[in-house]
Short mmCIF file of N, CA and C in Angstrom, two decimals:
data_model
loop_
_atom_site.label_atom_id
_atom_site.label_comp_id
_atom_site.label_asym_id
_atom_site.label_seq_id
_atom_site.Cartn_x
_atom_site.Cartn_y
_atom_site.Cartn_z
N MET A 1 0.97 -1.41 -0.10
CA MET A 1 0.12 -0.02 0.29
C MET A 1 1.07 1.24 0.00
N LYS A 2 0.58 2.24 -0.55
CA LYS A 2 1.36 3.41 -1.19
C LYS A 2 1.05 4.11 0.25
N ILE A 3 1.93 4.83 0.96
CA ILE A 3 2.02 5.72 2.10
C ILE A 3 1.86 7.22 1.51
N PRO A 4 0.40 7.83 1.92
CA PRO A 4 0.36 9.37 0.97
C PRO A 4 1.16 10.23 1.93
N LYS A 5 1.67 11.07 0.82
CA LYS A 5 2.60 12.17 1.00
C LYS A 5 1.69 13.30 2.04
N ARG A 6 2.24 13.34 3.26
CA ARG A 6 1.73 14.52 4.32
C ARG A 6 2.43 15.62 4.00
N GLU A 7 1.40 16.75 4.07
CA GLU A 7 1.92 18.34 3.93
C GLU A 7 1.65 18.69 5.45
N TYR A 8 2.32 19.68 5.83
CA TYR A 8 2.01 20.29 7.16
C TYR A 8 1.63 21.77 6.96
N THR A 9 1.32 22.12 8.22
CA THR A 9 0.89 23.41 8.17
C THR A 9 2.26 24.49 8.23
N ALA A 10 2.32 25.79 7.96
CA ALA A 10 3.42 26.64 8.20
C ALA A 10 3.84 26.64 10.01
N GLU A 11 2.85 26.79 10.52
CA GLU A 11 2.84 26.77 11.86
C GLU A 11 3.90 25.70 12.45
N PHE A 12 3.51 24.53 11.95
CA PHE A 12 4.11 23.30 12.36
C PHE A 12 5.26 23.37 11.66
N LYS A 13 5.80 23.78 10.40
CA LYS A 13 7.31 23.83 9.75
C LYS A 13 7.95 24.55 10.86
N GLU A 14 7.51 25.97 11.01
CA GLU A 14 8.02 26.85 11.87
C GLU A 14 8.40 26.28 13.24
N MET A 15 7.66 25.74 14.03
CA MET A 15 7.88 25.35 15.09
C MET A 15 9.08 24.06 14.97
N ALA A 16 8.83 23.19 14.52
CA ALA A 16 9.84 22.17 14.28
C ALA A 16 11.16 23.20 14.22
N VAL A 17 11.19 23.96 13.39
CA VAL A 17 12.69 24.55 13.06
C VAL A 17 13.29 25.17 14.18
N LYS A 18 12.16 25.78 15.07
CA LYS A 18 12.32 26.66 16.26
C LYS A 18 12.94 25.75 17.21
N ARG A 19 12.43 24.67 17.55
CA ARG A 19 12.90 23.69 18.34
C ARG A 19 14.36 23.21 18.22
N VAL A 20 14.81 23.11 17.02
CA VAL A 20 15.99 22.57 16.63
C VAL A 20 17.14 23.94 17.00
N ASN A 21 16.57 25.10 16.43
CA ASN A 21 17.32 26.41 16.66
C ASN A 21 17.55 26.75 18.21
N VAL A 22 16.82 26.19 19.09
CA VAL A 22 16.67 26.41 20.51
C VAL A 22 17.77 25.46 21.46
N GLY A 23 18.10 24.18 20.30
CA GLY A 23 18.97 23.54 20.98
C GLY A 23 18.82 22.06 20.87
N GLN A 24 17.31 21.75 20.76
CA GLN A 24 16.99 20.50 20.80
C GLN A 24 17.52 19.63 19.30
N GLY A 25 18.13 18.40 19.21
CA GLY A 25 18.67 17.77 18.75
C GLY A 25 17.72 17.25 17.29
N ILE A 26 18.30 17.65 16.03
CA ILE A 26 17.27 17.22 14.96
C ILE A 26 16.86 15.63 15.18
N ALA A 27 17.52 14.79 15.20
CA ALA A 27 17.10 13.46 15.62
C ALA A 27 15.86 13.40 16.34
N ALA A 28 16.24 13.92 17.94
CA ALA A 28 15.00 14.12 18.77
C ALA A 28 13.72 14.70 18.32
N THR A 29 13.95 16.03 17.99
CA THR A 29 13.00 16.49 17.23
C THR A 29 12.11 15.71 16.20
N ALA A 30 12.55 15.34 15.32
CA ALA A 30 11.99 14.39 14.08
C ALA A 30 11.44 13.47 14.72
N GLN A 31 11.80 12.83 15.54
CA GLN A 31 11.17 11.52 16.16
C GLN A 31 9.83 11.97 17.02
N GLU A 32 10.30 12.95 17.69
CA GLU A 32 8.94 13.40 18.74
C GLU A 32 8.03 14.11 17.91
N LEU A 33 8.20 14.41 16.65
CA LEU A 33 7.15 15.09 15.76
C LEU A 33 6.73 13.97 14.57
N GLY A 34 7.34 12.87 14.61
CA GLY A 34 7.12 11.40 13.42
C GLY A 34 7.32 12.20 12.26
N ILE A 35 8.43 13.11 12.06
CA ILE A 35 8.68 13.19 10.48
C ILE A 35 10.37 12.67 10.31
N VAL A 36 10.53 12.61 9.18
CA VAL A 36 11.96 12.00 8.81
C VAL A 36 13.13 13.01 9.29
N GLN A 37 14.28 12.88 9.79
CA GLN A 37 14.91 13.65 9.93
C GLN A 37 15.61 14.39 8.94
N GLN A 38 15.76 13.62 7.88
CA GLN A 38 16.29 14.64 6.40
C GLN A 38 15.35 15.60 6.29
N THR A 39 14.04 15.33 6.30
CA THR A 39 13.31 16.54 5.60
C THR A 39 13.22 17.54 6.90
N LEU A 40 13.57 17.48 8.34
CA LEU A 40 13.64 18.54 9.26
C LEU A 40 15.11 19.19 9.17
N ARG A 41 16.15 18.44 8.51
CA ARG A 41 17.32 18.84 8.41
C ARG A 41 17.35 19.94 7.15
N ASN A 42 16.58 19.51 6.06
CA ASN A 42 16.41 20.27 5.15
C ASN A 42 15.51 21.79 5.37
N ARG A 43 14.47 21.65 5.99
CA ARG A 43 13.59 22.53 6.60
C ARG A 43 14.83 23.72 7.36
N VAL A 44 15.36 23.14 8.56
CA VAL A 44 16.63 23.74 8.81
C VAL A 44 17.44 24.99 8.08
N LYS A 45 17.97 24.04 7.42
CA LYS A 45 18.59 24.60 6.19
C LYS A 45 18.06 25.81 5.41
N ALA A 46 17.06 25.54 5.13
CA ALA A 46 15.89 26.57 4.38
C ALA A 46 15.82 28.02 5.17
N ALA A 47 15.29 27.50 6.24
CA ALA A 47 15.08 28.42 7.16
C ALA A 47 16.19 29.60 7.49
N LYS A 48 17.49 29.06 7.38
CA LYS A 48 18.36 29.55 7.71
C LYS A 48 18.81 30.49 6.47
N VAL A 49 18.43 30.33 5.25
CA VAL A 49 18.60 31.35 4.08
C VAL A 49 17.38 32.07 3.85
N GLY A 50 16.39 31.62 4.67
CA GLY A 50 15.18 32.39 4.45
C GLY A 50 14.17 32.05 3.32
N LYS A 51 14.51 30.60 2.75
CA LYS A 51 13.45 30.17 1.99
C LYS A 51 12.82 28.74 2.67
N LEU A 52 12.33 28.90 4.07
CA LEU A 52 11.24 27.92 4.17
C LEU A 52 10.08 28.04 3.49
N ASN A 53 9.67 26.74 2.96
CA ASN A 53 8.67 26.91 2.18
C ASN A 53 7.42 26.80 3.06
N VAL A 54 6.85 27.87 3.45
CA VAL A 54 5.54 27.48 4.08
C VAL A 54 4.12 27.68 3.73
N ALA A 55 3.91 27.34 2.15
CA ALA A 55 2.89 27.34 1.54
C ALA A 55 1.80 26.12 2.25
N VAL A 56 0.88 26.09 2.37
CA VAL A 56 0.11 25.38 2.83
C VAL A 56 -0.64 24.60 1.59
N GLY A 57 -0.61 23.04 1.45
CA GLY A 57 -1.34 22.37 0.76
C GLY A 57 -2.37 21.64 1.28
N LYS A 58 -2.51 20.32 1.30
CA LYS A 58 -3.11 19.58 1.88
C LYS A 58 -2.75 19.74 3.52
N VAL A 59 -3.71 19.84 4.49
CA VAL A 59 -3.73 20.19 5.61
C VAL A 59 -3.73 18.89 6.72
N VAL A 60 -2.84 18.10 7.36
CA VAL A 60 -3.10 16.86 7.86
C VAL A 60 -3.39 17.17 9.33
N THR A 61 -4.56 16.78 9.89
CA THR A 61 -4.85 17.22 11.08
C THR A 61 -4.07 16.48 12.17
N GLU A 62 -4.09 16.99 13.45
CA GLU A 62 -3.42 16.02 14.27
C GLU A 62 -3.74 14.63 14.51
N GLU A 63 -5.21 14.47 14.50
CA GLU A 63 -5.82 13.05 14.59
C GLU A 63 -5.29 12.11 13.41
N GLN A 64 -5.30 12.72 12.24
CA GLN A 64 -5.00 12.16 11.27
C GLN A 64 -3.29 11.67 11.35
N MET A 65 -2.38 12.28 12.10
CA MET A 65 -1.25 12.16 12.21
C MET A 65 -1.07 10.90 13.28
N ASP A 66 -1.85 11.20 14.49
CA ASP A 66 -1.60 10.23 15.42
C ASP A 66 -2.33 9.00 14.89
N TYR A 67 -3.37 8.81 13.91
CA TYR A 67 -3.45 7.45 13.47
C TYR A 67 -2.53 6.81 12.56
N TYR A 68 -1.87 7.47 11.86
CA TYR A 68 -1.11 7.12 10.87
C TYR A 68 0.00 6.55 11.69
N ASN A 69 0.64 7.57 12.86
CA ASN A 69 1.87 6.94 13.37
C ASN A 69 1.59 5.83 14.31
N ASN A 70 -0.01 5.56 15.26
CA ASN A 70 -0.11 4.66 15.37
C ASN A 70 -0.23 3.25 14.55
N ARG A 71 -0.45 3.47 13.46
CA ARG A 71 -1.10 2.31 12.55
C ARG A 71 0.51 1.90 12.03
N GLU A 72 1.34 2.72 11.98
CA GLU A 72 3.00 2.49 11.63
C GLU A 72 3.37 1.72 12.63
N LYS A 73 3.42 1.99 13.96
CA LYS A 73 3.95 1.16 15.24
C LYS A 73 3.19 -0.05 15.43
N GLY A 74 1.94 -0.17 14.63
CA GLY A 74 1.62 -1.51 15.09
C GLY A 74 2.22 -2.56 14.15
N LYS A 75 2.82 -2.20 13.20
CA LYS A 75 3.36 -3.04 11.99
C LYS A 75 4.76 -3.79 12.74
#
């Protein structure tokens, strides 16, 4: 089964980058938020040069993220 691409709100992206900028590690932040480390690393780099893409596409609700994460843990 193909996993759907998740898109996050601008606030979620900014919050994730801020956590890394205040000293929380990329690995810990990514795991806590349920995102791939490389994705977070790319967002941090983009934010440093002022190019963090905050355009909102399909919004994924917290409930949808919880459902997906719980489903993945069950495998």
